[in-house]
Amino acid sequence: MRLLPALALSAAALLLNGCGRSETPAAAVPAATATTPAADPVATVLAASQRFGQLRSFHAVMKMQGPRALEAQMDYVAPDRYRLITDDGPQTIVGGTFFLQRAGEVRQIPVPEGMLAQWRNPLPADLEPAQLTVRDLGEDRAGGQRAHKYEVRHATAAPDGLLYWVNAQGLPVQIERKGETNGQPFRITVTYSRFDDASLRIDIP
């Protein structure tokens, strides 16, 4: 039995190598402008990642193309609620408990420590600017809105590089990673929306 029917999202998070939530106060993280080249692309990308880590809710859609095509969705509601939607249907995680719904029954399974934190921040929360290389690729569109596109490289988190789209509110709206697994190319795209949407609710099944 698969422990998590939504391992697709977990795989995406691991490949993007996100870490725990940033503790930087929201007011201390300036918003970026998507339509104007950033004076400091590194600072813009780090600030976007930090602001994302402070969100109270969001929706994510992950698509993986490669040896195996996968698509999954995730809702997050602070501080610790997740709803995962895959071909197996919706599943819920609250705190450290995974509520596995199958055949009309609900089983409670402990979630491995540290796994959920990987879904909360696109880049490591303790990343220093000197550890990051960012190339400004100009204005683009992602998630149905105007955004600024960056190529992001970090020796640990993204040795092969990430594509990172930041909207006018200074939040990442899309992240893309390309690479190889077992000699076969893959591409993972994660698109974010419904930032701080108070109507998002995740109830215990």
Tab-separated table of C-alpha atoms in Angstrom:
chain	number	residue	atom	x	y	z
A	1	MET	CA	0.000	0.000	0.000
A	2	ARG	CA	1.277	3.441	-0.828
A	3	LEU	CA	1.658	5.514	2.298
A	4	LEU	CA	0.832	8.740	0.459
A	5	PRO	CA	-1.264	8.688	-2.713
A	6	ALA	CA	0.092	12.194	-3.367
A	7	LEU	CA	3.745	11.259	-3.501
A	8	ALA	CA	3.790	13.151	-6.789
A	9	LEU	CA	3.631	16.426	-4.894
A	10	SER	CA	6.197	15.196	-2.416
A	11	ALA	CA	8.509	14.334	-5.289
A	12	ALA	CA	8.049	17.793	-6.755
A	13	ALA	CA	8.827	19.402	-3.433
A	14	LEU	CA	11.950	17.323	-3.028
A	15	LEU	CA	13.117	18.127	-6.533
A	16	LEU	CA	12.540	21.813	-5.917
A	17	ASN	CA	14.170	21.210	-2.523
A	18	GLY	CA	12.003	23.547	-0.478
A	19	CYS	CA	12.576	23.745	3.228
A	20	GLY	CA	10.773	25.055	6.284
A	21	ARG	CA	8.884	28.254	6.709
A	22	SER	CA	10.851	31.468	6.905
A	23	GLU	CA	10.632	33.376	10.165
A	24	THR	CA	11.212	36.777	8.551
A	25	PRO	CA	8.343	39.141	9.487
A	26	ALA	CA	6.087	39.889	6.546
A	27	ALA	CA	6.589	43.643	6.864
A	28	ALA	CA	10.347	43.194	6.512
A	29	VAL	CA	10.065	41.471	3.128
A	30	PRO	CA	9.523	44.004	0.324
A	31	ALA	CA	7.259	43.217	-2.593
A	32	ALA	CA	8.802	42.931	-6.038
A	33	THR	CA	7.490	44.406	-9.259
A	34	ALA	CA	6.819	41.850	-11.951
A	35	THR	CA	6.778	44.279	-14.844
A	36	THR	CA	10.052	46.070	-14.085
A	37	PRO	CA	13.500	44.433	-14.032
A	38	ALA	CA	14.656	44.041	-10.438
A	39	ALA	CA	17.711	46.013	-9.391
A	40	ASP	CA	18.798	42.969	-7.383
A	41	PRO	CA	17.378	39.709	-8.806
A	42	VAL	CA	18.807	37.653	-5.928
A	43	ALA	CA	17.045	39.803	-3.325
A	44	THR	CA	13.804	39.677	-5.331
A	45	VAL	CA	13.774	35.883	-5.518
A	46	LEU	CA	14.711	35.428	-1.850
A	47	ALA	CA	12.035	37.909	-0.769
A	48	ALA	CA	9.434	36.112	-2.894
A	49	SER	CA	10.323	32.806	-1.272
A	50	GLN	CA	10.121	34.328	2.204
A	51	ARG	CA	6.772	35.960	1.507
A	52	PHE	CA	5.438	32.649	0.218
A	53	GLY	CA	6.488	30.981	3.473
A	54	GLN	CA	4.317	33.445	5.390
A	55	LEU	CA	1.099	32.783	3.471
A	56	ARG	CA	-1.929	31.614	5.418
A	57	SER	CA	-3.264	29.609	2.483
A	58	PHE	CA	-2.589	28.749	-1.141
A	59	HIS	CA	-3.463	26.320	-3.934
A	60	ALA	CA	-0.837	24.483	-5.999
A	61	VAL	CA	-1.002	22.436	-9.184
A	62	MET	CA	1.916	20.160	-10.016
A	63	LYS	CA	2.511	18.621	-13.439
A	64	MET	CA	5.319	16.208	-14.139
A	65	GLN	CA	6.314	15.280	-17.684
A	66	GLY	CA	8.851	12.563	-18.338
A	67	PRO	CA	9.096	8.796	-17.922
A	68	ARG	CA	5.807	9.012	-16.052
A	69	ALA	CA	3.242	11.770	-16.485
A	70	LEU	CA	1.710	12.925	-13.202
A	71	GLU	CA	-0.656	15.680	-12.153
A	72	ALA	CA	-1.699	16.559	-8.624
A	73	GLN	CA	-3.131	19.480	-6.657
A	74	MET	CA	-2.641	20.681	-3.122
A	75	ASP	CA	-4.409	23.158	-0.844
A	76	TYR	CA	-2.688	24.553	2.235
A	77	VAL	CA	-4.293	26.303	5.210
A	78	ALA	CA	-2.106	27.494	8.077
A	79	PRO	CA	-0.781	26.348	10.324
A	80	ASP	CA	-0.709	22.661	9.418
A	81	ARG	CA	-3.526	21.546	7.110
A	82	TYR	CA	-3.062	20.106	3.627
A	83	ARG	CA	-5.483	18.627	1.112
A	84	LEU	CA	-3.906	16.530	-1.635
A	85	ILE	CA	-5.822	15.683	-4.794
A	86	THR	CA	-4.560	12.987	-7.166
A	87	ASP	CA	-6.118	10.259	-9.301
A	88	ASP	CA	-6.764	8.438	-6.013
A	89	GLY	CA	-9.043	11.261	-4.874
A	90	PRO	CA	-8.661	13.840	-2.078
A	91	GLN	CA	-6.566	13.088	0.997
A	92	THR	CA	-6.034	15.204	4.106
A	93	ILE	CA	-3.089	15.885	6.378
A	94	VAL	CA	-3.561	17.743	9.665
A	95	GLY	CA	-0.575	18.265	11.913
A	96	GLY	CA	1.446	15.081	11.874
A	97	THR	CA	-1.443	12.824	10.843
A	98	PHE	CA	-2.331	11.626	7.362
A	99	PHE	CA	-6.023	10.699	7.043
A	100	LEU	CA	-6.025	7.995	4.393
A	101	GLN	CA	-9.481	7.724	2.800
A	102	ARG	CA	-10.130	4.516	0.918
A	103	ALA	CA	-13.188	2.320	0.264
A	104	GLY	CA	-15.329	4.430	2.573
A	105	GLU	CA	-12.920	4.085	5.481
A	106	VAL	CA	-10.486	6.549	7.051
A	107	ARG	CA	-7.183	5.409	8.493
A	108	GLN	CA	-4.830	7.649	10.476
A	109	ILE	CA	-1.145	7.274	9.579
A	110	PRO	CA	1.754	9.256	11.069
A	111	VAL	CA	3.513	11.540	8.605
A	112	PRO	CA	7.333	11.271	8.497
A	113	GLU	CA	8.855	14.148	10.442
A	114	GLY	CA	10.038	17.029	8.290
A	115	MET	CA	8.212	15.949	5.133
A	116	LEU	CA	5.525	18.625	5.245
A	117	ALA	CA	7.985	21.462	5.792
A	118	GLN	CA	9.315	20.806	2.295
A	119	TRP	CA	6.002	22.001	0.841
A	120	ARG	CA	6.100	25.376	2.547
A	121	ASN	CA	8.959	27.245	0.927
A	122	PRO	CA	10.263	27.145	-2.657
A	123	LEU	CA	13.854	27.752	-1.481
A	124	PRO	CA	15.698	26.902	1.753
A	125	ALA	CA	14.636	29.340	4.464
A	126	ASP	CA	18.225	29.836	5.658
A	127	LEU	CA	19.659	30.490	2.193
A	128	GLU	CA	22.169	33.360	2.093
A	129	PRO	CA	22.259	35.727	-0.909
A	130	ALA	CA	25.872	34.779	-1.646
A	131	GLN	CA	24.779	31.149	-2.099
A	132	LEU	CA	22.351	32.002	-4.891
A	133	THR	CA	22.857	32.879	-8.553
A	134	VAL	CA	19.896	34.510	-10.305
A	135	ARG	CA	19.593	35.591	-13.943
A	136	ASP	CA	16.818	38.007	-14.914
A	137	LEU	CA	14.967	36.655	-17.983
A	138	GLY	CA	12.513	39.524	-18.284
A	139	GLU	CA	8.756	39.855	-18.312
A	140	ASP	CA	6.608	36.794	-19.025
A	141	ARG	CA	3.229	35.274	-18.203
A	142	ALA	CA	2.575	32.444	-15.745
A	143	GLY	CA	-0.574	31.208	-14.056
A	144	GLY	CA	-2.659	33.515	-16.242
A	145	GLN	CA	-0.961	36.710	-15.056
A	146	ARG	CA	1.991	38.930	-15.798
A	147	ALA	CA	5.134	37.966	-13.962
A	148	HIS	CA	8.884	38.372	-14.039
A	149	LYS	CA	10.914	35.302	-14.942
A	150	TYR	CA	14.219	34.318	-13.336
A	151	GLU	CA	16.677	31.480	-13.683
A	152	VAL	CA	17.744	30.438	-10.179
A	153	ARG	CA	20.756	28.307	-9.292
A	154	HIS	CA	21.975	27.072	-5.933
A	155	ALA	CA	24.566	24.344	-5.412
A	156	THR	CA	22.382	22.392	-2.962
A	157	ALA	CA	18.795	23.330	-3.783
A	158	ALA	CA	18.998	23.644	-7.557
A	159	PRO	CA	22.338	22.631	-9.089
A	160	ASP	CA	20.672	22.316	-12.520
A	161	GLY	CA	18.687	25.513	-12.135
A	162	LEU	CA	15.051	26.464	-11.594
A	163	LEU	CA	12.827	28.781	-13.567
A	164	TYR	CA	11.047	31.063	-11.132
A	165	TRP	CA	8.152	33.429	-11.956
A	166	VAL	CA	7.407	36.292	-9.516
A	167	ASN	CA	4.195	38.321	-9.789
A	168	ALA	CA	3.602	42.020	-9.093
A	169	GLN	CA	2.806	41.231	-5.444
A	170	GLY	CA	6.259	39.704	-4.984
A	171	LEU	CA	5.078	36.097	-4.765
A	172	PRO	CA	6.187	33.080	-6.797
A	173	VAL	CA	3.359	32.040	-9.122
A	174	GLN	CA	5.212	29.286	-10.967
A	175	ILE	CA	8.382	27.229	-10.604
A	176	GLU	CA	9.812	24.848	-13.181
A	177	ARG	CA	12.590	22.305	-12.894
A	178	LYS	CA	14.135	20.197	-15.647
A	179	GLY	CA	16.517	17.325	-15.158
A	180	GLU	CA	17.140	13.651	-15.724
A	181	THR	CA	16.238	10.524	-13.806
A	182	ASN	CA	17.727	7.184	-14.812
A	183	GLY	CA	18.962	8.818	-17.996
A	184	GLN	CA	15.513	10.059	-18.996
A	185	PRO	CA	14.564	13.750	-19.059
A	186	PHE	CA	11.744	15.128	-16.917
A	187	ARG	CA	10.092	18.491	-16.328
A	188	ILE	CA	8.147	19.490	-13.232
A	189	THR	CA	5.996	22.616	-13.196
A	190	VAL	CA	4.303	23.865	-10.030
A	191	THR	CA	1.791	26.714	-10.372
A	192	TYR	CA	0.501	28.587	-7.296
A	193	SER	CA	-2.714	30.564	-6.807
A	194	ARG	CA	-5.368	31.574	-4.224
A	195	PHE	CA	-2.828	33.248	-1.970
A	196	ASP	CA	-4.274	33.979	1.487
A	197	ASP	CA	-7.738	32.964	0.268
A	198	ALA	CA	-9.920	32.971	3.391
A	199	SER	CA	-12.476	30.728	1.673
A	200	LEU	CA	-10.050	27.799	1.553
A	201	ARG	CA	-11.027	25.324	4.248
A	202	ILE	CA	-9.630	21.917	5.075
A	203	ASP	CA	-11.721	19.831	7.463
A	204	ILE	CA	-10.782	16.571	9.132
A	205	PRO	CA	-12.577	13.748	7.295
